[in-house]
CSV table of C-alpha atoms in Angstrom, one decimal:
chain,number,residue,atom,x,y,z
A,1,UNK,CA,4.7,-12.3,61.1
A,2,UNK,CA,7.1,-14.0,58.7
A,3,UNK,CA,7.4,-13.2,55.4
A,4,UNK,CA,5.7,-15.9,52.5
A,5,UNK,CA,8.4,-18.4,52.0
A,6,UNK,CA,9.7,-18.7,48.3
A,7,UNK,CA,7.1,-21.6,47.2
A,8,UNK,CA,4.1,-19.3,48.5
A,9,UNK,CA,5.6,-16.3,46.5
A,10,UNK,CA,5.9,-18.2,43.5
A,11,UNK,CA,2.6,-20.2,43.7
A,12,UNK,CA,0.7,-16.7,44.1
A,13,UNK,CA,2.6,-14.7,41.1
A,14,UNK,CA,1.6,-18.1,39.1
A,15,UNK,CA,-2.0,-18.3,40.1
A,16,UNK,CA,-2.1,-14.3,39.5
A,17,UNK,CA,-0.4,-14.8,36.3
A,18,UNK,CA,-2.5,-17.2,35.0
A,19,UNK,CA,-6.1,-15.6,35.8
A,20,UNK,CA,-4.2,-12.2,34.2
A,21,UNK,CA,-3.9,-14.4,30.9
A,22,UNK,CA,-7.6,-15.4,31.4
A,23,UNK,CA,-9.0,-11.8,32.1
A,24,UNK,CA,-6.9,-10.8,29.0
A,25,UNK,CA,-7.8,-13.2,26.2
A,26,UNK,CA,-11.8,-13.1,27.6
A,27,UNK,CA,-11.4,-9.4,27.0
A,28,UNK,CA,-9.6,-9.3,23.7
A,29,UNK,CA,-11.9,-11.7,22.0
A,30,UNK,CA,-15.2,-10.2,22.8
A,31,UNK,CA,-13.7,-6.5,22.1
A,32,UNK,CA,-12.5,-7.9,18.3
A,33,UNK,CA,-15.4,-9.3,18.1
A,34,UNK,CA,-17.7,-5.9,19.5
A,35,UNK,CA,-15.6,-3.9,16.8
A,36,UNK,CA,-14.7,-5.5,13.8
A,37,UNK,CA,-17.0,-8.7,13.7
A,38,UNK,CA,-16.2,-12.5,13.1
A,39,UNK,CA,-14.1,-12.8,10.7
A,40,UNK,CA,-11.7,-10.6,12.1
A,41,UNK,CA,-11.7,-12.0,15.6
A,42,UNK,CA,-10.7,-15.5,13.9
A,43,UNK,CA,-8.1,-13.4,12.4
A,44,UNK,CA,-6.9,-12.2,15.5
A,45,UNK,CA,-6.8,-14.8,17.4
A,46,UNK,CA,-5.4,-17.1,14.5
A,47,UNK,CA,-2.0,-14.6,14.1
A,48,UNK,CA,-2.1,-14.4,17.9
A,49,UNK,CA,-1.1,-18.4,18.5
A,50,UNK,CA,2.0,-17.6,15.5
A,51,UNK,CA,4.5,-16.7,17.7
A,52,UNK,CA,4.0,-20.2,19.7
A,53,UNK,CA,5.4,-22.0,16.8
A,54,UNK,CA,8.8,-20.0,17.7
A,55,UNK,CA,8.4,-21.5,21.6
A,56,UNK,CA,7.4,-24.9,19.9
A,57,UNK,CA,10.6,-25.0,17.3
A,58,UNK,CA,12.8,-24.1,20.5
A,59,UNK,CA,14.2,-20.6,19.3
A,60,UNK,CA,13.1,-18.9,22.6
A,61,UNK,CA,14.1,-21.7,25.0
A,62,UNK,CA,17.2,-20.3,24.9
A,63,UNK,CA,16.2,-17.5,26.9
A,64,UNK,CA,16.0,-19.3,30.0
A,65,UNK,CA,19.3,-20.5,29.7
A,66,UNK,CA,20.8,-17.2,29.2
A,67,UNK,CA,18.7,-15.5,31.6
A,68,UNK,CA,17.4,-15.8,35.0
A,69,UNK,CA,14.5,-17.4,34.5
A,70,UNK,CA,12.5,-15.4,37.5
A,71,UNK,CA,13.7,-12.6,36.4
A,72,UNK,CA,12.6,-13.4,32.9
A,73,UNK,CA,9.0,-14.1,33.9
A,74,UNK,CA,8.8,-10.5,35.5
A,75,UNK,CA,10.2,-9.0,32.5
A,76,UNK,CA,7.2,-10.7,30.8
A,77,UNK,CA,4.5,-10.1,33.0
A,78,UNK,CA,5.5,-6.8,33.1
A,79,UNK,CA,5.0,-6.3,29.5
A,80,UNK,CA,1.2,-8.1,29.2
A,81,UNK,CA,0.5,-5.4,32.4
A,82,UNK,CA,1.8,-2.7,29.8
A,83,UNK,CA,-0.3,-4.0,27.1
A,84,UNK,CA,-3.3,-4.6,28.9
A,85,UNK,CA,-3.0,-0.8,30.1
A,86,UNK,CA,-2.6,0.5,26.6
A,87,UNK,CA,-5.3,-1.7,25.5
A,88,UNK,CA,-7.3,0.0,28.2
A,89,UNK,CA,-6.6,3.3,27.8
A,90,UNK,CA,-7.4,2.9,23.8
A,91,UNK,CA,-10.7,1.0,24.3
A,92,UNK,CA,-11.7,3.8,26.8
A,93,UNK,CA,-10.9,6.7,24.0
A,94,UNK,CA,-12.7,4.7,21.9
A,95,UNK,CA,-9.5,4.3,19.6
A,96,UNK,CA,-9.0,0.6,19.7
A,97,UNK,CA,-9.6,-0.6,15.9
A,98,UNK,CA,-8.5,-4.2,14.6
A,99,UNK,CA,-5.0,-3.3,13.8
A,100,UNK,CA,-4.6,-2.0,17.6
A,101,UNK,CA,-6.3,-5.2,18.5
A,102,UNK,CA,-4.3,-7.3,16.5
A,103,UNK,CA,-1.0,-6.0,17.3
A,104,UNK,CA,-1.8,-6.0,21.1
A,105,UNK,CA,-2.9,-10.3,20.0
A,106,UNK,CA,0.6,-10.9,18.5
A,107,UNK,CA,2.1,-9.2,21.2
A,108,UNK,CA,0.8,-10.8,24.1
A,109,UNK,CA,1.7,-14.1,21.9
A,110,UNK,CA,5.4,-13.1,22.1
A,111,UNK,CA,5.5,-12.9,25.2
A,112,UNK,CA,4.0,-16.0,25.8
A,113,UNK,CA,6.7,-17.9,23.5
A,114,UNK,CA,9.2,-16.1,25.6
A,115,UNK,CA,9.1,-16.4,29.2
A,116,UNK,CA,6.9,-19.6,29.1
A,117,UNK,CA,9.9,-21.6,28.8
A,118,UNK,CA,11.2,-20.0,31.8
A,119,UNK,CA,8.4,-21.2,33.5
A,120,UNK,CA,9.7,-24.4,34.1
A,121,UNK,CA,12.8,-23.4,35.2
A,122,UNK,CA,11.6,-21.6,38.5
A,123,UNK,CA,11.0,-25.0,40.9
A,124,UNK,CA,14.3,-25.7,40.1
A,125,UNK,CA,16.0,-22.8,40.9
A,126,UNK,CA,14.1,-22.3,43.9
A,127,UNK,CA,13.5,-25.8,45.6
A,128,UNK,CA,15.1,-29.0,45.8
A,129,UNK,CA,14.3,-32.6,44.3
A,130,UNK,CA,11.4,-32.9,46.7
A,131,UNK,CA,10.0,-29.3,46.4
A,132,UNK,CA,9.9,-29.6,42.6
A,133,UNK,CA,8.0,-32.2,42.3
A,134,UNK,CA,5.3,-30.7,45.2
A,135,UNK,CA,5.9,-27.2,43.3
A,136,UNK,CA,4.8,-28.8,39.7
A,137,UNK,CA,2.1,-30.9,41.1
A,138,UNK,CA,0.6,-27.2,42.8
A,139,UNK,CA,1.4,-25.7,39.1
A,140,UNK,CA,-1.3,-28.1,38.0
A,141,UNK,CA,-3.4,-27.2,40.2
A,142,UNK,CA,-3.4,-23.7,40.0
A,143,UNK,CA,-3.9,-24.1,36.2
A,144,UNK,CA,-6.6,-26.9,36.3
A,145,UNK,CA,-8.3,-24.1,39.0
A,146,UNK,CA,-7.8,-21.0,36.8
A,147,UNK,CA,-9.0,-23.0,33.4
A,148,UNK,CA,-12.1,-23.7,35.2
A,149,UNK,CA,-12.7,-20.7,37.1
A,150,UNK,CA,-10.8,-17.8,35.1
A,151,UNK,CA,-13.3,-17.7,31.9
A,152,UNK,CA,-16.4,-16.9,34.4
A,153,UNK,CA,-14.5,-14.3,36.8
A,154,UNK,CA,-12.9,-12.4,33.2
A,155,UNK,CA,-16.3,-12.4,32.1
A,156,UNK,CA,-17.9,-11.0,34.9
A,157,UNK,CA,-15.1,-8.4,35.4
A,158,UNK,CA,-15.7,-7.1,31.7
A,159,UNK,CA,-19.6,-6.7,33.1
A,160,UNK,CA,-17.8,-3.4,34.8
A,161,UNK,CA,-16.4,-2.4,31.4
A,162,UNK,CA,-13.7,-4.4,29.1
A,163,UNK,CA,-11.3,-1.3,29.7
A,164,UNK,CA,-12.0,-1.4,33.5
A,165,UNK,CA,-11.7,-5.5,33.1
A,166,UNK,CA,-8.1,-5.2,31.6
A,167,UNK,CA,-6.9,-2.5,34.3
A,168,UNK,CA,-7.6,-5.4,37.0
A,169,UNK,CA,-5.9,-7.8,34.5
A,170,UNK,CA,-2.8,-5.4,34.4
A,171,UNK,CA,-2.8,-4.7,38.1
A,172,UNK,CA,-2.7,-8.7,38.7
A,173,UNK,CA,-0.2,-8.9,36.4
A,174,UNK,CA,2.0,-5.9,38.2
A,175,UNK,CA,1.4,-8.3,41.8
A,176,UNK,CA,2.7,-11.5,39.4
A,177,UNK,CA,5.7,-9.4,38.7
A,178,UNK,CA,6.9,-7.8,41.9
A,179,UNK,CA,6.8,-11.5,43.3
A,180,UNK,CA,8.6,-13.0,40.3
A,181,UNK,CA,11.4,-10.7,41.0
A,182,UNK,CA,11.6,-11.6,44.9
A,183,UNK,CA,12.2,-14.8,44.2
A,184,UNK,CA,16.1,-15.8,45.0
A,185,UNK,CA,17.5,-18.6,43.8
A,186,UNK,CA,18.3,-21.1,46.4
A,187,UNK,CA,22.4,-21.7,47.5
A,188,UNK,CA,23.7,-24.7,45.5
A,189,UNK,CA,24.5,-27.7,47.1
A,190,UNK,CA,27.1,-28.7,44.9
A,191,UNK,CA,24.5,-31.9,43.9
A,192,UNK,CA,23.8,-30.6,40.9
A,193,UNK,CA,25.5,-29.4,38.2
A,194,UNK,CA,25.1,-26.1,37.1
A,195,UNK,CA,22.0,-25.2,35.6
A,196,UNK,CA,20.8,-28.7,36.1
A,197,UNK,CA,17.1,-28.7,35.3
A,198,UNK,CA,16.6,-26.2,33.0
A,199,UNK,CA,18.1,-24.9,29.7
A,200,UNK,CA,17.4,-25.2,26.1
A,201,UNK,CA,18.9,-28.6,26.1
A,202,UNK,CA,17.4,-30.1,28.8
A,203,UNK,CA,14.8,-33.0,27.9
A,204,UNK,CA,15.2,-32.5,24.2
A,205,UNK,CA,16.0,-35.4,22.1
A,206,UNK,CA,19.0,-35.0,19.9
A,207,UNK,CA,19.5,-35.0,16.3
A,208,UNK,CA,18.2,-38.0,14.0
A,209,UNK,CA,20.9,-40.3,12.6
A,210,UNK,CA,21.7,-41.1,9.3
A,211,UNK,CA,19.5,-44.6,9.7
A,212,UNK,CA,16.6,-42.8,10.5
A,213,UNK,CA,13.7,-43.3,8.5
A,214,UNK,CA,12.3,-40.8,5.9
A,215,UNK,CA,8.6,-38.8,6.4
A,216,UNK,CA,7.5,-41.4,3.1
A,217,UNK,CA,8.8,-44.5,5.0
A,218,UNK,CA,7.0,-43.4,8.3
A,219,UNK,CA,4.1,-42.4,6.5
A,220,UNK,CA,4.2,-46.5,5.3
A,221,UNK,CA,4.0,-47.6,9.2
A,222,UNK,CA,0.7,-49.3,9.0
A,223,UNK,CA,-1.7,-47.3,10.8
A,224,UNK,CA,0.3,-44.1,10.8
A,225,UNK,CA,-1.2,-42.3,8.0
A,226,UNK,CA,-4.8,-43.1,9.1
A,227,UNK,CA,-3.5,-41.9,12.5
A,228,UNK,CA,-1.9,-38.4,11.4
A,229,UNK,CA,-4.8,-37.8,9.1
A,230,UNK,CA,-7.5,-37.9,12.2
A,231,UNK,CA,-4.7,-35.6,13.9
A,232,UNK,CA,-5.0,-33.0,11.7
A,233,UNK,CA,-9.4,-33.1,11.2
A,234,UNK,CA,-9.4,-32.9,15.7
A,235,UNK,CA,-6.9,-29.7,14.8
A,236,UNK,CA,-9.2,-28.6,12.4
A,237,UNK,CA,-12.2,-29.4,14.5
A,238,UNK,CA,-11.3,-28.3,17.8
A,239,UNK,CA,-9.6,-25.5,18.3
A,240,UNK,CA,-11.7,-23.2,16.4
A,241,UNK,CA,-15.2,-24.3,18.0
A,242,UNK,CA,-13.6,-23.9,21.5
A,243,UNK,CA,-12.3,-20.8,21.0
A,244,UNK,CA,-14.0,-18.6,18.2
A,245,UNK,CA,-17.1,-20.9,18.0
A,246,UNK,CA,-18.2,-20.5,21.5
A,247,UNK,CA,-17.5,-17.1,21.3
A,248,UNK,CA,-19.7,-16.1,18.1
A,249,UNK,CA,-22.7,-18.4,19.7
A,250,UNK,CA,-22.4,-16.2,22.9
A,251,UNK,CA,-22.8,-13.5,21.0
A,252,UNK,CA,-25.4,-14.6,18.3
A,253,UNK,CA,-27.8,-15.9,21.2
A,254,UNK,CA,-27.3,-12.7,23.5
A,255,UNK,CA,-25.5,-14.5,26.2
A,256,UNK,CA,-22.8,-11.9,26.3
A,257,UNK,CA,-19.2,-11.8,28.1
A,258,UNK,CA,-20.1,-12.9,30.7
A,259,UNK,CA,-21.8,-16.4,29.1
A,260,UNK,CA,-18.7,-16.6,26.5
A,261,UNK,CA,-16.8,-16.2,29.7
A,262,UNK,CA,-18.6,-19.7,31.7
A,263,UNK,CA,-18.3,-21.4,28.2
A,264,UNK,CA,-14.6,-21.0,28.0
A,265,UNK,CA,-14.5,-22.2,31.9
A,266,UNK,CA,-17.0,-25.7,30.1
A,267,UNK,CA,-13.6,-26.0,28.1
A,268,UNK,CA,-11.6,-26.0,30.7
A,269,UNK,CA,-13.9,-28.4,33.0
A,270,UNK,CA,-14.0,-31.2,30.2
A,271,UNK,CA,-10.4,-31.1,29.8
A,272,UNK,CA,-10.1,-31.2,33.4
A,273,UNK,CA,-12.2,-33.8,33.9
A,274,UNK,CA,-10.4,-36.0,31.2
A,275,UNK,CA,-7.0,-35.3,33.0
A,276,UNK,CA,-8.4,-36.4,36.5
A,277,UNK,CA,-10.4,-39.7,35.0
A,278,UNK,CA,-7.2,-42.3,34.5
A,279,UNK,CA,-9.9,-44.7,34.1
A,280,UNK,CA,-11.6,-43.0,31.3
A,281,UNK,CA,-8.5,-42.2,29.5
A,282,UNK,CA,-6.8,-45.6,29.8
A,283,UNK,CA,-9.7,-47.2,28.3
A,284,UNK,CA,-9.3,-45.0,25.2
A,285,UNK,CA,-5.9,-44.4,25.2
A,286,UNK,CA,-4.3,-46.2,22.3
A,287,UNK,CA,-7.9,-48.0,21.4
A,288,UNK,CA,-8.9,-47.8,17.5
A,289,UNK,CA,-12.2,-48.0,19.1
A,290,UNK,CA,-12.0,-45.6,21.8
A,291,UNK,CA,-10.7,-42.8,19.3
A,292,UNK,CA,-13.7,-43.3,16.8
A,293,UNK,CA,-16.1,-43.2,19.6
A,294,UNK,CA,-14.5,-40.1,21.4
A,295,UNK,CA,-14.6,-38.2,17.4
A,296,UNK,CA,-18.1,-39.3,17.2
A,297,UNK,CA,-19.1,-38.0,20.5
A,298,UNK,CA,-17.2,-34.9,19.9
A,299,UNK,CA,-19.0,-34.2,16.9
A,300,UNK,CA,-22.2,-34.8,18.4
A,301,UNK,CA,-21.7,-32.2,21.1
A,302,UNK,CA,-20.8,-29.9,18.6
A,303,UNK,CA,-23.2,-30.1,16.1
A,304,UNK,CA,-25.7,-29.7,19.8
A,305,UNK,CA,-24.0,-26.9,21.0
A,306,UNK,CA,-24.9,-25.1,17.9
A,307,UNK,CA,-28.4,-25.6,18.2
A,308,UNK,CA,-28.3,-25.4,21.9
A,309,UNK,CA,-31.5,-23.0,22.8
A,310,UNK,CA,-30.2,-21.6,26.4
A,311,UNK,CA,-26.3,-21.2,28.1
A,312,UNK,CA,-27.1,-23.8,30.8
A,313,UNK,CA,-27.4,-27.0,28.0
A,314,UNK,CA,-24.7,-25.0,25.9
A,315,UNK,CA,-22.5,-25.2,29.0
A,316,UNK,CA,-23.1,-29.0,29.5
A,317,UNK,CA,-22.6,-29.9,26.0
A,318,UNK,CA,-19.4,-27.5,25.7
A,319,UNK,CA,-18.0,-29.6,28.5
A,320,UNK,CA,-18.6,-32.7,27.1
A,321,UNK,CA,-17.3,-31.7,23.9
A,322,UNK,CA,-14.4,-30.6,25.6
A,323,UNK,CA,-13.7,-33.8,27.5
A,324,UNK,CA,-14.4,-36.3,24.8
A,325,UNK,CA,-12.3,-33.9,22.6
A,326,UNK,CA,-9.1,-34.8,24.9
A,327,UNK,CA,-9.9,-38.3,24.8
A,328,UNK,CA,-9.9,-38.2,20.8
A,329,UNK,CA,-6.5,-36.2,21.4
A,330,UNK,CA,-4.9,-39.1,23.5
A,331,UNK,CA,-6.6,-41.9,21.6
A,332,UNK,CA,-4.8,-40.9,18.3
A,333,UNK,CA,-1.2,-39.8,20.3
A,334,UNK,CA,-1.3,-43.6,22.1
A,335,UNK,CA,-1.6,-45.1,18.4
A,336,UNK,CA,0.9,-43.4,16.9
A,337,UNK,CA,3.8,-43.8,19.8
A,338,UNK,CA,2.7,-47.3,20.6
A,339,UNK,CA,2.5,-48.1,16.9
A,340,UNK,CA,6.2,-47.1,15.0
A,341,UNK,CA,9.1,-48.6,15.8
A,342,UNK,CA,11.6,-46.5,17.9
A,343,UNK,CA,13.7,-44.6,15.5
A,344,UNK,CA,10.3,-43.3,13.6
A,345,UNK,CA,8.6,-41.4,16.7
A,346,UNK,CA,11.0,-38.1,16.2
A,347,UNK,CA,9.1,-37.9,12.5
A,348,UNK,CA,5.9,-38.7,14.3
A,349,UNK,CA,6.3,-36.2,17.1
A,350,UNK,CA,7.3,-33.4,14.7
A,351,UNK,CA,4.4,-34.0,12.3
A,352,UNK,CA,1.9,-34.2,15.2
A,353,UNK,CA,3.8,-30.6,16.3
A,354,UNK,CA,3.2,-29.1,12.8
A,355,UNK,CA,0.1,-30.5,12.4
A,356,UNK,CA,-1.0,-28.4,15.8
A,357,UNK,CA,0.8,-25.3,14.9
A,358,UNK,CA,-0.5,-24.9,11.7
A,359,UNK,CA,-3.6,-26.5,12.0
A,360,UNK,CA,-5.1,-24.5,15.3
A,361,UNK,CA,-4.9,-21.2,13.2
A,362,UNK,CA,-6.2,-22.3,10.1
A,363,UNK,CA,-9.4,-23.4,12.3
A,364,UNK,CA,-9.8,-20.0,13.5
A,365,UNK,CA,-9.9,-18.5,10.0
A,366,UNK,CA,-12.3,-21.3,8.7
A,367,UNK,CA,-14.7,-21.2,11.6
A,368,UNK,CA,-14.6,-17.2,11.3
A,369,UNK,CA,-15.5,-17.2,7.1
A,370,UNK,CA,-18.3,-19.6,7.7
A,371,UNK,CA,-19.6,-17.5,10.2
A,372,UNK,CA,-19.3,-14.9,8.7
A,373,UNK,CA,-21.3,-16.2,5.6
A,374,UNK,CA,-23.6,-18.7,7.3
A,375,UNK,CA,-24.0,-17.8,11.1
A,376,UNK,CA,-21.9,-19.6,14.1
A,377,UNK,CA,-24.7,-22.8,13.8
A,378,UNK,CA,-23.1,-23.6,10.1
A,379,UNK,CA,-19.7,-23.3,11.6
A,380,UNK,CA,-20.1,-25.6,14.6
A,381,UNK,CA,-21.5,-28.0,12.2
A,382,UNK,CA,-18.7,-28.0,10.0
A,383,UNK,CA,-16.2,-28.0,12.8
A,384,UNK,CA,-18.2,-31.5,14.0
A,385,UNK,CA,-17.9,-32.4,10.2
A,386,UNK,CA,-14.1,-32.4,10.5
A,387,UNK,CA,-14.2,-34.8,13.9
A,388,UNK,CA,-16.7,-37.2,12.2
A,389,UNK,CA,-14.3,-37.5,9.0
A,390,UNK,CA,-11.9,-38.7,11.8
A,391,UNK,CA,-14.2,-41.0,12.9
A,392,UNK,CA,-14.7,-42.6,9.5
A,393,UNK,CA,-10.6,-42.3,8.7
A,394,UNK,CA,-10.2,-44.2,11.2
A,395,UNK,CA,-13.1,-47.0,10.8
A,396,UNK,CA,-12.0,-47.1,7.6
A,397,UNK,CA,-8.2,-47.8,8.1
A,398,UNK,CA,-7.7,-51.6,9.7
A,399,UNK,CA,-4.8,-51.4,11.6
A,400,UNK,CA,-6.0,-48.5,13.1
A,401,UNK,CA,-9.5,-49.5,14.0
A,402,UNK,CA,-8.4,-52.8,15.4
A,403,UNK,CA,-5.6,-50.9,17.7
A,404,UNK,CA,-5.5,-51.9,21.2
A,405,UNK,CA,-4.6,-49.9,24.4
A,406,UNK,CA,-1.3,-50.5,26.2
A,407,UNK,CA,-0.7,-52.4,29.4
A,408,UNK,CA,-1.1,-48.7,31.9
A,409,UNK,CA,2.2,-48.3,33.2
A,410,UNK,CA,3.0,-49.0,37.3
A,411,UNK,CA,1.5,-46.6,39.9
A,412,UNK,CA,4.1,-44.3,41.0
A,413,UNK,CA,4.3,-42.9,44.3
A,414,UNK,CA,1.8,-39.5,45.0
A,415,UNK,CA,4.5,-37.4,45.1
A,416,UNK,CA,4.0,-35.5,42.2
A,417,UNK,CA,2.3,-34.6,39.0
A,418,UNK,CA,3.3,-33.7,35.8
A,419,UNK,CA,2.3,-30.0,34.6
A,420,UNK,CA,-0.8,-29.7,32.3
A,421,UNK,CA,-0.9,-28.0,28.9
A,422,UNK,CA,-3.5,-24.8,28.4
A,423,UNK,CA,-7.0,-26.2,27.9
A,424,UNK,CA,-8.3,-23.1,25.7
A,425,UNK,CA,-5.8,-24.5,23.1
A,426,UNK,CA,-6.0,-28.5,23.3
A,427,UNK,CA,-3.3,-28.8,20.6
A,428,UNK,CA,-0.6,-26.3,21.7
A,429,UNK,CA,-1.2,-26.5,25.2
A,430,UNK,CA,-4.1,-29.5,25.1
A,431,UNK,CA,-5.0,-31.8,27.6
């Protein structure tokens, strides 16, 4: 029998990496929550995304350029196996309070910030041209698979135990490892030049010039303000009913892990199903009237799934939410690239970054106090609150509510597909 080629090797330690990550943050949140209560799992999970802003800024990109990227990734999966088993050995001596939990959060965040950049390295270290493109249109695969399917399998592997559900997480993450570091990198042609296709620098845009216009000047564009403003209401919105909202209702209507589990998979299935509709998205892309539809539908779904009586309409309306959710998303990023002239989009993009670093966290702690005082129904409302006041920013700003789609660009070949962000965070890793 012949061994796994590289691409099958790498394809397995990603799919077993990416359900370990699932298993994991299933786990995590429903232990905060079983020990400490809401507003510390918002906590939690809040200083847990911090240590993406360093992978954001580009301080760990670095990494992969001074390190082998493969190597890199096993370094990392290594260290979520040994945090997953410590977290596992604590819970089961029943010595797992919120600072343990929290640490083993920002942790596991690190880690993340670190070797994901790395991640993108591997098809090109390992395959040519043509294999990278087949290799990145598989990685979206294998995430749009797990994003769907992880949430349900983490929940019902905590239905053995949450410390028995992380020992399988740290055991796939050991597999992930061992084939991370039997990957080789493949001899070089000479085609490219070295370390061609990954690196800090690679893709990034360089510095502004001196003619480039100032955050106040940008902030003039017509329609840009109106723009950033419903930005930062779908970060405020968003994150925190997907990922701490869902998880106080499961627990307030005694669906458990393993129905917080199939609502975190309803996340993943809208923002799936928004990625895979082109026609769906190019009709809101861009549109002033697409994105105050898709924030009205949002918060509609929302302020539903607070009220929803039973996980099977919960799970139908959290998908929906989810999907109309990464419409809103797109709808306000094709205004405000299509809209500035060429020289302002560096501003744009790096307010849009900020507004989803800072933003996602804030959510968390918001949805978390209001639950805490008022039950997970008030904080669902509120969180559908924040995408109607988008709505109504942009109805009430002209140049944005009169925005038009773009032309879609030319069909390119099937060859390929670009990678997909994280769906259980639609603003660092959104849809």
């Amino acid at each position: 029998m012949s061994a796994p080629s590289p691409v099958g090797r790498w394809s397995t330690a990603t799919l077993a990496s990416l359900l370990g990550v699932q298993v994991f943050q299933v786990v995590l949140a429903w232990s905060v929550l079983t020990v400490s209560g809401p507003m510390a799992t918002a906590v939690v999970l809040a200083l847990g995304t911090l240590p993406r802003i360093a992978m954001m800024s580009g301080l760990t990109a670095g990494l992969a350029g001074r390190f082998a990227p493969q190597r890199l990734l096993a370094v990392g999966e290594l260290g979520r196996a040994a945090l997953a088993l410590a977290a596992a050995g604590a819970l089961a001596a029943g010595g797992f309070g919120f600072t343990g939990l929290l640490l083993a959060s920002l942790l596991f965040g690190l880690v993340e910030a670190m070797t994901e950049p790395a991640a993108g390295s591997v098809p090109a270290l390992i395959a040519g041209p043509a294999g990278r493109l087949r290799m990145e249109a598989l990685r979206t695969t294998l995430f749009r698979a797990t994003v769907v399917l992880g949430g349900p399998l983490a929940g019902l592997g905590a239905l053995l135990g949450l410390s028995t559900g992380l020992l399988v997480g740290a055991l796939v993450f050991l597999v992930s490892a061992a084939l991370f570091l039997s990957l080789r990198p493949r001899p070089s042609d000479g085609a490219e030049a070295p370390g061609a296709g990954h690196g800090p620098g690679t893709g990034m845009p360089g510095p502004p010039g001196a003619d480039s216009p100032k955050a106040g000047e940008v902030l003039a564009l017509p329609g840009v303000r109106a723009a950033l403003i419903c930005t930062v209401l779908i970060e405020l919105g968003c994150p925190g009913a997907f990922n701490v909202g869902t998880l106080l209702l499961a627990d307030d209507r005694g669906w458990g892990v393993v129905g917080f589990g199939v609502l975190v998979g309803a996340v993943g299935l809208g923002t799936v199903t928004a990625a895979l509709a082109p026609g769906f998205a190019r009709r809101l892309r861009g549109g002033g009237a697409g994105l105050i539809l898709a924030c009205a539908l949002t918060a509609a779904a929302m302020a539903g799934l607070a009220f929803s009586p039973n996980l099977p309409l919960a799970v139908v309306l959290t998908a929906l939410m989810a999907l109309t959710a990464a419409a809103a998303s797109a709808a306000t990023l094709g205004v405000l690239f299509s809209g500035p002239r060429p020289e302002a989009l560096g501003m744009v993009m790096g307010v849009v970054m900020a507004a989803g670093a800072l933003a996602a966290p804030l959510s968390y702690l918001l949805v978390g106090l209001v639950a805490r005082l008022a039950g997970p129904e008030a904080a669902l409302v509120g969180c559908a609150g924040a995408l109607l006041a988008a709505a109504l920013v942009a109805l009430g700003d002209r140049t944005l509510r009169t925005a038009t789609a773009p032309e879609p660009p030319a069909p390119e070949p099937p060859a390929g597909a670009s990678p997909a962000g994280d769906a259980g965070h639609l603003s660092a890793k959104g849809a």
